[in-house]
């Protein structure tokens, strides 16, 4: 089945930080892929902007290398690559100085929408917003895209929101969380609200518990100093995992429109109970088999930053009272995997007696490495010999139903950048959502600091510290195995 591509109108996109890692690995390849797919029209203008002294030709060479490295060979059609590169320009600009701003303003066309991607450190967001305003580029046709991290705590997130609000309306600000751009994350909404089957069961009466796991095999890598100031709670839970939790827990919005969806997500964050120390396990990976430990990676002797965290959360409202949400995320774990698992309750009475093989239904939404959705159901084991039960997956990976094209799922950045151009904010965090998430996170981190909490060590390649297993055992439950 051919997917329907609706082209967007021509636009001007400026990538501040256009020479950076994110532009190279994600933004430029994503733009190219949408250009190749015919969604971005040939009249687009993409302008890289940074302090490095490059000209257009050098920037095109940079983009060509990015495409060669990060776009699959089948999409690297020479004529399309040349046409795309021909739409790129470069301006030397200093976010904190006056260099380049007049030139940028001259390049922007009057009759198209303008998007400005702030792919620079957050300390420059205010400078960029101010200079866009000063140079007449913050009109109503302008949108700005801001990258994570959006603040380090509630106070800094508020300050950032206030700064951006001086120059842009909320409707012009796109706070990106690439988890929300994943196909399966949106499918979560389609499954919940596009079917009769699940929503009546989507509550504490029928759902036993929910697990959200984001496990990485890598360590902190080159991000050591940044990560050590942040930790798993700020880097993963406050933003990505909280957003996933909201999509699972929210009430049905009245419409699939940005504010209706974001209003419902905000209510979930506000309904989260405060956590006590017994609801949290923090961990830090140790050296193993020649692989350095966390302290070596961040070059510290006594850092107490967590590279792993497991949490038991409660959403205090009618729908979820009594159904815990267990979240865990960590680095240097056994496998790279991100998934949401919704475990339903056991049938109230088994007509088959106690049977090996009878297991509760589990709806698994896999985000990484391969996106897909599976529903585990109990059936009879085929063959004679009585009623023996087995658990089998009903695989809803889209490939079979939708054909091979469905395997070519656009990257989250492709979808999100196109949403910016279309002016659709549904998959972007609103300022009040971000602040509510920090308001919930801050006291947890403050508690660790006050108690001088030390993370538990865990072996690289494991499922995290032993205590995190206890977090569930205590409730008579088990984490799902961390496997790809
Ligand atoms: P990076 O590789 O360090 O790139 C930073 C970019 O900003 C460079 O193009 C740099 O170019 C430019 N820049 C720095 N100071 C500037 C100034 N005063 N004026 C104008 N341009 C300036 O960082 P990155 O990894 O691309 O990350 C960019 C943003 O995305 C950060 O907020 C980061 O947290 C976020 N992010 C990154 C990733 C990722 O995978 N990389 C993932 C999620 C979020 P010049 O030095 O030439 O000026």
PDB file of C-alpha atoms in Angstrom, residues 88-315:
ATOM      1  CA  UNK A  88      21.364  24.941   1.085  1.00  0.00           C
ATOM      2  CA  UNK A  89      22.988  28.210   2.108  1.00  0.00           C
ATOM      3  CA  UNK A  90      25.281  29.094   4.985  1.00  0.00           C
ATOM      4  CA  UNK A  91      25.611  32.230   7.056  1.00  0.00           C
ATOM      5  CA  UNK A  92      28.384  32.886   9.571  1.00  0.00           C
ATOM      6  CA  UNK A  93      26.518  34.032  12.637  1.00  0.00           C
ATOM      7  CA  UNK A  94      27.263  34.559  16.297  1.00  0.00           C
ATOM      8  CA  UNK A  95      24.263  34.115  18.586  1.00  0.00           C
ATOM      9  CA  UNK A  96      25.894  36.497  21.039  1.00  0.00           C
ATOM     10  CA  UNK A  97      27.254  39.024  18.555  1.00  0.00           C
ATOM     11  CA  UNK A  98      26.154  41.101  15.603  1.00  0.00           C
ATOM     12  CA  UNK A  99      27.920  39.087  12.857  1.00  0.00           C
ATOM     13  CA  UNK A 100      25.649  37.726  10.164  1.00  0.00           C
ATOM     14  CA  UNK A 101      22.226  38.887  11.315  1.00  0.00           C
ATOM     15  CA  UNK A 102      21.646  41.443   8.573  1.00  0.00           C
ATOM     16  CA  UNK A 103      22.707  38.913   5.940  1.00  0.00           C
ATOM     17  CA  UNK A 104      20.353  36.287   7.354  1.00  0.00           C
ATOM     18  CA  UNK A 105      17.482  38.733   7.370  1.00  0.00           C
ATOM     19  CA  UNK A 106      18.154  39.559   3.689  1.00  0.00           C
ATOM     20  CA  UNK A 107      18.059  35.858   2.758  1.00  0.00           C
ATOM     21  CA  UNK A 108      14.628  35.246   4.287  1.00  0.00           C
ATOM     22  CA  UNK A 109      11.878  35.363   1.670  1.00  0.00           C
ATOM     23  CA  UNK A 110       8.800  37.468   2.317  1.00  0.00           C
ATOM     24  CA  UNK A 111       6.095  35.151   1.012  1.00  0.00           C
ATOM     25  CA  UNK A 112       6.851  31.835   2.812  1.00  0.00           C
ATOM     26  CA  UNK A 113       6.755  30.508   6.376  1.00  0.00           C
ATOM     27  CA  UNK A 114       9.943  30.776   8.416  1.00  0.00           C
ATOM     28  CA  UNK A 115      11.222  28.192  10.887  1.00  0.00           C
ATOM     29  CA  UNK A 116      14.283  28.643  13.092  1.00  0.00           C
ATOM     30  CA  UNK A 117      15.758  25.481  14.596  1.00  0.00           C
ATOM     31  CA  UNK A 118      17.725  26.282  17.771  1.00  0.00           C
ATOM     32  CA  UNK A 119      20.177  23.366  17.577  1.00  0.00           C
ATOM     33  CA  UNK A 120      22.600  25.000  19.988  1.00  0.00           C
ATOM     34  CA  UNK A 121      23.125  24.797  23.746  1.00  0.00           C
ATOM     35  CA  UNK A 122      20.152  26.151  25.769  1.00  0.00           C
ATOM     36  CA  UNK A 123      22.266  29.016  27.124  1.00  0.00           C
ATOM     37  CA  UNK A 124      22.001  30.559  23.625  1.00  0.00           C
ATOM     38  CA  UNK A 125      18.201  30.267  23.227  1.00  0.00           C
ATOM     39  CA  UNK A 126      17.552  33.689  24.756  1.00  0.00           C
ATOM     40  CA  UNK A 127      20.239  35.372  22.626  1.00  0.00           C
ATOM     41  CA  UNK A 128      18.852  33.854  19.434  1.00  0.00           C
ATOM     42  CA  UNK A 129      15.254  34.830  20.258  1.00  0.00           C
ATOM     43  CA  UNK A 130      16.320  38.378  21.099  1.00  0.00           C
ATOM     44  CA  UNK A 131      18.326  38.814  17.900  1.00  0.00           C
ATOM     45  CA  UNK A 132      15.596  37.356  15.723  1.00  0.00           C
ATOM     46  CA  UNK A 133      13.265  39.969  17.215  1.00  0.00           C
ATOM     47  CA  UNK A 134      15.821  42.811  16.885  1.00  0.00           C
ATOM     48  CA  UNK A 135      16.408  41.936  13.241  1.00  0.00           C
ATOM     49  CA  UNK A 136      12.740  41.776  12.290  1.00  0.00           C
ATOM     50  CA  UNK A 137      12.543  37.980  11.946  1.00  0.00           C
ATOM     51  CA  UNK A 138      10.144  37.205  14.814  1.00  0.00           C
ATOM     52  CA  UNK A 139       6.923  38.019  12.962  1.00  0.00           C
ATOM     53  CA  UNK A 140       3.787  35.856  13.137  1.00  0.00           C
ATOM     54  CA  UNK A 141       4.996  33.650  10.246  1.00  0.00           C
ATOM     55  CA  UNK A 142       8.028  32.564  12.306  1.00  0.00           C
ATOM     56  CA  UNK A 143       8.299  29.360  14.348  1.00  0.00           C
ATOM     57  CA  UNK A 144      11.138  28.376  16.609  1.00  0.00           C
ATOM     58  CA  UNK A 145      12.157  24.831  17.445  1.00  0.00           C
ATOM     59  CA  UNK A 146      14.022  24.319  20.694  1.00  0.00           C
ATOM     60  CA  UNK A 147      15.981  21.230  21.596  1.00  0.00           C
ATOM     61  CA  UNK A 148      16.293  19.468  24.891  1.00  0.00           C
ATOM     62  CA  UNK A 149      17.303  19.969  27.648  1.00  0.00           C
ATOM     63  CA  UNK A 150      14.554  22.447  28.390  1.00  0.00           C
ATOM     64  CA  UNK A 151      15.866  23.664  31.725  1.00  0.00           C
ATOM     65  CA  UNK A 152      17.794  21.933  34.478  1.00  0.00           C
ATOM     66  CA  UNK A 153      15.037  22.366  37.063  1.00  0.00           C
ATOM     67  CA  UNK A 154      11.770  24.251  37.491  1.00  0.00           C
ATOM     68  CA  UNK A 155      13.411  27.624  38.045  1.00  0.00           C
ATOM     69  CA  UNK A 156      15.563  27.436  34.908  1.00  0.00           C
ATOM     70  CA  UNK A 157      12.683  26.061  32.782  1.00  0.00           C
ATOM     71  CA  UNK A 158      10.477  28.928  33.946  1.00  0.00           C
ATOM     72  CA  UNK A 159      13.192  31.445  33.179  1.00  0.00           C
ATOM     73  CA  UNK A 160      13.617  29.942  29.685  1.00  0.00           C
ATOM     74  CA  UNK A 161       9.863  30.023  29.078  1.00  0.00           C
ATOM     75  CA  UNK A 162       9.735  33.650  30.197  1.00  0.00           C
ATOM     76  CA  UNK A 163      12.637  34.610  27.935  1.00  0.00           C
ATOM     77  CA  UNK A 164      11.136  32.955  24.859  1.00  0.00           C
ATOM     78  CA  UNK A 165       7.709  34.432  25.669  1.00  0.00           C
ATOM     79  CA  UNK A 166       9.177  37.944  25.454  1.00  0.00           C
ATOM     80  CA  UNK A 167       9.743  37.396  21.740  1.00  0.00           C
ATOM     81  CA  UNK A 168       7.396  34.620  20.580  1.00  0.00           C
ATOM     82  CA  UNK A 169       3.849  33.468  21.343  1.00  0.00           C
ATOM     83  CA  UNK A 170       3.412  29.979  22.732  1.00  0.00           C
ATOM     84  CA  UNK A 171       1.832  28.995  19.378  1.00  0.00           C
ATOM     85  CA  UNK A 172       5.190  29.758  17.699  1.00  0.00           C
ATOM     86  CA  UNK A 173       7.353  27.680  20.086  1.00  0.00           C
ATOM     87  CA  UNK A 174       8.030  23.998  19.313  1.00  0.00           C
ATOM     88  CA  UNK A 175       9.791  22.224  22.211  1.00  0.00           C
ATOM     89  CA  UNK A 176      10.992  19.022  20.654  1.00  0.00           C
ATOM     90  CA  UNK A 177      10.927  15.618  22.336  1.00  0.00           C
ATOM     91  CA  UNK A 178      11.900  13.159  19.653  1.00  0.00           C
ATOM     92  CA  UNK A 179      10.204  10.288  21.504  1.00  0.00           C
ATOM     93  CA  UNK A 180       6.876  11.833  20.576  1.00  0.00           C
ATOM     94  CA  UNK A 181       7.802  11.696  16.885  1.00  0.00           C
ATOM     95  CA  UNK A 182       8.098   7.919  16.883  1.00  0.00           C
ATOM     96  CA  UNK A 183       5.512   6.086  14.807  1.00  0.00           C
ATOM     97  CA  UNK A 184       4.577   3.668  17.576  1.00  0.00           C
ATOM     98  CA  UNK A 185       4.104   6.436  20.109  1.00  0.00           C
ATOM     99  CA  UNK A 186       1.468   7.951  17.864  1.00  0.00           C
ATOM    100  CA  UNK A 187       0.078   4.514  17.263  1.00  0.00           C
ATOM    101  CA  UNK A 188      -0.476   4.301  20.979  1.00  0.00           C
ATOM    102  CA  UNK A 189      -3.045   7.061  20.546  1.00  0.00           C
ATOM    103  CA  UNK A 190      -4.516   5.412  17.441  1.00  0.00           C
ATOM    104  CA  UNK A 191      -4.869   2.107  19.285  1.00  0.00           C
ATOM    105  CA  UNK A 192      -6.461   3.687  22.323  1.00  0.00           C
ATOM    106  CA  UNK A 193      -8.823   6.091  20.635  1.00  0.00           C
ATOM    107  CA  UNK A 194      -9.398   4.508  17.213  1.00  0.00           C
ATOM    108  CA  UNK A 195     -10.666   1.152  18.493  1.00  0.00           C
ATOM    109  CA  UNK A 196     -13.495   0.066  20.745  1.00  0.00           C
ATOM    110  CA  UNK A 197     -11.481  -2.869  22.007  1.00  0.00           C
ATOM    111  CA  UNK A 198      -8.955  -1.310  24.368  1.00  0.00           C
ATOM    112  CA  UNK A 199     -10.340   1.881  25.838  1.00  0.00           C
ATOM    113  CA  UNK A 200     -13.103   0.251  27.954  1.00  0.00           C
ATOM    114  CA  UNK A 201     -10.381  -1.871  29.608  1.00  0.00           C
ATOM    115  CA  UNK A 202      -7.899   0.979  29.923  1.00  0.00           C
ATOM    116  CA  UNK A 203      -8.170   1.582  33.666  1.00  0.00           C
ATOM    117  CA  UNK A 204      -7.276   0.263  37.092  1.00  0.00           C
ATOM    118  CA  UNK A 205     -10.104  -2.256  37.042  1.00  0.00           C
ATOM    119  CA  UNK A 206      -8.557  -4.216  34.184  1.00  0.00           C
ATOM    120  CA  UNK A 207      -4.905  -3.177  34.046  1.00  0.00           C
ATOM    121  CA  UNK A 208      -2.621  -4.624  36.691  1.00  0.00           C
ATOM    122  CA  UNK A 209       0.391  -2.427  36.056  1.00  0.00           C
ATOM    123  CA  UNK A 210       2.411  -0.665  33.387  1.00  0.00           C
ATOM    124  CA  UNK A 211       6.152  -0.872  32.770  1.00  0.00           C
ATOM    125  CA  UNK A 212       8.132   1.607  30.739  1.00  0.00           C
ATOM    126  CA  UNK A 213      11.739   0.658  30.039  1.00  0.00           C
ATOM    127  CA  UNK A 214      14.367   2.650  28.188  1.00  0.00           C
ATOM    128  CA  UNK A 215      17.605   0.657  28.340  1.00  0.00           C
ATOM    129  CA  UNK A 216      20.823   1.576  26.592  1.00  0.00           C
ATOM    130  CA  UNK A 217      23.967  -0.497  26.197  1.00  0.00           C
ATOM    131  CA  UNK A 218      26.222   2.522  25.765  1.00  0.00           C
ATOM    132  CA  UNK A 219      27.772   4.444  28.640  1.00  0.00           C
ATOM    133  CA  UNK A 220      27.825   8.216  28.886  1.00  0.00           C
ATOM    134  CA  UNK A 221      30.424   8.364  26.097  1.00  0.00           C
ATOM    135  CA  UNK A 222      31.597  11.825  25.143  1.00  0.00           C
ATOM    136  CA  UNK A 223      28.762  13.459  27.070  1.00  0.00           C
ATOM    137  CA  UNK A 224      30.445  12.825  30.445  1.00  0.00           C
ATOM    138  CA  UNK A 225      30.581  16.358  31.915  1.00  0.00           C
ATOM    139  CA  UNK A 226      27.050  17.215  30.718  1.00  0.00           C
ATOM    140  CA  UNK A 227      25.596  13.899  31.844  1.00  0.00           C
ATOM    141  CA  UNK A 228      27.203  14.088  35.260  1.00  0.00           C
ATOM    142  CA  UNK A 229      25.391  17.354  35.953  1.00  0.00           C
ATOM    143  CA  UNK A 230      22.160  15.843  34.750  1.00  0.00           C
ATOM    144  CA  UNK A 231      21.760  12.105  35.476  1.00  0.00           C
ATOM    145  CA  UNK A 232      19.092   9.679  34.300  1.00  0.00           C
ATOM    146  CA  UNK A 233      16.266  11.452  36.094  1.00  0.00           C
ATOM    147  CA  UNK A 234      16.785  14.748  34.296  1.00  0.00           C
ATOM    148  CA  UNK A 235      18.079  13.290  31.041  1.00  0.00           C
ATOM    149  CA  UNK A 236      15.373  10.647  30.458  1.00  0.00           C
ATOM    150  CA  UNK A 237      12.586  10.571  33.039  1.00  0.00           C
ATOM    151  CA  UNK A 238      11.544  14.209  33.330  1.00  0.00           C
ATOM    152  CA  UNK A 239      11.043  14.491  29.572  1.00  0.00           C
ATOM    153  CA  UNK A 240      10.829  11.344  27.423  1.00  0.00           C
ATOM    154  CA  UNK A 241       9.469   8.846  29.928  1.00  0.00           C
ATOM    155  CA  UNK A 242       7.066  11.330  31.444  1.00  0.00           C
ATOM    156  CA  UNK A 243       5.689  12.048  27.970  1.00  0.00           C
ATOM    157  CA  UNK A 244       5.164   8.335  27.314  1.00  0.00           C
ATOM    158  CA  UNK A 245       3.432   7.938  30.660  1.00  0.00           C
ATOM    159  CA  UNK A 246       1.131  10.843  29.825  1.00  0.00           C
ATOM    160  CA  UNK A 247       0.046   9.318  26.513  1.00  0.00           C
ATOM    161  CA  UNK A 248      -0.818   6.049  28.255  1.00  0.00           C
ATOM    162  CA  UNK A 249      -2.566   7.602  31.218  1.00  0.00           C
ATOM    163  CA  UNK A 250      -4.373  10.613  29.727  1.00  0.00           C
ATOM    164  CA  UNK A 251      -8.126  10.833  29.318  1.00  0.00           C
ATOM    165  CA  UNK A 252      -9.414  10.836  25.731  1.00  0.00           C
ATOM    166  CA  UNK A 253      -9.059  14.375  24.403  1.00  0.00           C
ATOM    167  CA  UNK A 254     -12.174  15.789  22.762  1.00  0.00           C
ATOM    168  CA  UNK A 255     -10.296  16.299  19.485  1.00  0.00           C
ATOM    169  CA  UNK A 256      -6.909  15.364  18.132  1.00  0.00           C
ATOM    170  CA  UNK A 257      -5.754  18.924  18.282  1.00  0.00           C
ATOM    171  CA  UNK A 258      -2.671  20.326  19.984  1.00  0.00           C
ATOM    172  CA  UNK A 259      -4.209  21.978  23.002  1.00  0.00           C
ATOM    173  CA  UNK A 260      -6.832  19.304  23.626  1.00  0.00           C
ATOM    174  CA  UNK A 261      -4.084  16.623  23.737  1.00  0.00           C
ATOM    175  CA  UNK A 262      -1.686  18.718  25.773  1.00  0.00           C
ATOM    176  CA  UNK A 263      -4.387  19.714  28.282  1.00  0.00           C
ATOM    177  CA  UNK A 264      -4.987  16.029  28.998  1.00  0.00           C
ATOM    178  CA  UNK A 265      -1.271  15.259  29.325  1.00  0.00           C
ATOM    179  CA  UNK A 266      -0.850  18.133  31.743  1.00  0.00           C
ATOM    180  CA  UNK A 267      -3.633  16.757  33.973  1.00  0.00           C
ATOM    181  CA  UNK A 268      -1.749  13.453  34.227  1.00  0.00           C
ATOM    182  CA  UNK A 269       1.460  15.129  35.373  1.00  0.00           C
ATOM    183  CA  UNK A 270      -0.491  17.090  37.947  1.00  0.00           C
ATOM    184  CA  UNK A 271      -2.106  13.883  39.210  1.00  0.00           C
ATOM    185  CA  UNK A 272       1.240  12.166  39.917  1.00  0.00           C
ATOM    186  CA  UNK A 273       1.809  11.414  43.599  1.00  0.00           C
ATOM    187  CA  UNK A 274       4.988  12.661  45.220  1.00  0.00           C
ATOM    188  CA  UNK A 275       7.486   9.800  45.541  1.00  0.00           C
ATOM    189  CA  UNK A 276       9.095   8.548  48.738  1.00  0.00           C
ATOM    190  CA  UNK A 277      12.587   6.979  48.960  1.00  0.00           C
ATOM    191  CA  UNK A 278      10.969   3.513  48.924  1.00  0.00           C
ATOM    192  CA  UNK A 279       9.619   4.207  45.405  1.00  0.00           C
ATOM    193  CA  UNK A 280      13.011   4.912  43.839  1.00  0.00           C
ATOM    194  CA  UNK A 281      16.196   2.990  43.130  1.00  0.00           C
ATOM    195  CA  UNK A 282      19.196   4.782  41.685  1.00  0.00           C
ATOM    196  CA  UNK A 283      22.204   3.049  40.201  1.00  0.00           C
ATOM    197  CA  UNK A 284      25.623   3.705  38.730  1.00  0.00           C
ATOM    198  CA  UNK A 285      27.401   1.252  36.415  1.00  0.00           C
ATOM    199  CA  UNK A 286      30.721  -0.288  37.454  1.00  0.00           C
ATOM    200  CA  UNK A 287      33.789  -1.141  35.443  1.00  0.00           C
ATOM    201  CA  UNK A 288      33.527  -4.545  33.809  1.00  0.00           C
ATOM    202  CA  UNK A 289      35.805  -6.637  31.628  1.00  0.00           C
ATOM    203  CA  UNK A 290      37.924  -3.776  30.408  1.00  0.00           C
ATOM    204  CA  UNK A 291      34.882  -1.480  29.972  1.00  0.00           C
ATOM    205  CA  UNK A 292      35.329   1.612  32.153  1.00  0.00           C
ATOM    206  CA  UNK A 293      32.864   2.358  34.920  1.00  0.00           C
ATOM    207  CA  UNK A 294      30.769   5.479  35.298  1.00  0.00           C
ATOM    208  CA  UNK A 295      33.296   7.297  37.506  1.00  0.00           C
ATOM    209  CA  UNK A 296      36.058   6.800  34.925  1.00  0.00           C
ATOM    210  CA  UNK A 297      33.704   7.888  32.132  1.00  0.00           C
ATOM    211  CA  UNK A 298      32.892  11.162  33.867  1.00  0.00           C
ATOM    212  CA  UNK A 299      36.396  11.548  35.293  1.00  0.00           C
ATOM    213  CA  UNK A 300      35.294  11.778  38.919  1.00  0.00           C
ATOM    214  CA  UNK A 301      36.205   9.932  42.106  1.00  0.00           C
ATOM    215  CA  UNK A 302      33.014  10.510  44.021  1.00  0.00           C
ATOM    216  CA  UNK A 303      30.162  11.484  41.674  1.00  0.00           C
ATOM    217  CA  UNK A 304      26.775  10.468  43.048  1.00  0.00           C
ATOM    218  CA  UNK A 305      24.935  11.039  39.754  1.00  0.00           C
ATOM    219  CA  UNK A 306      22.706   8.136  38.689  1.00  0.00           C
ATOM    220  CA  UNK A 307      23.178   6.395  35.346  1.00  0.00           C
ATOM    221  CA  UNK A 308      20.135   4.251  36.156  1.00  0.00           C
ATOM    222  CA  UNK A 309      16.876   4.955  37.877  1.00  0.00           C
ATOM    223  CA  UNK A 310      13.804   2.829  38.569  1.00  0.00           C
ATOM    224  CA  UNK A 311      10.609   4.371  39.917  1.00  0.00           C
ATOM    225  CA  UNK A 312       7.219   3.279  41.091  1.00  0.00           C
ATOM    226  CA  UNK A 313       4.668   5.959  40.248  1.00  0.00           C
ATOM    227  CA  UNK A 314       1.028   6.411  41.121  1.00  0.00           C
ATOM    228  CA  UNK A 315      -1.409   8.515  39.118  1.00  0.00           C
TER     229      UNK A 315
END
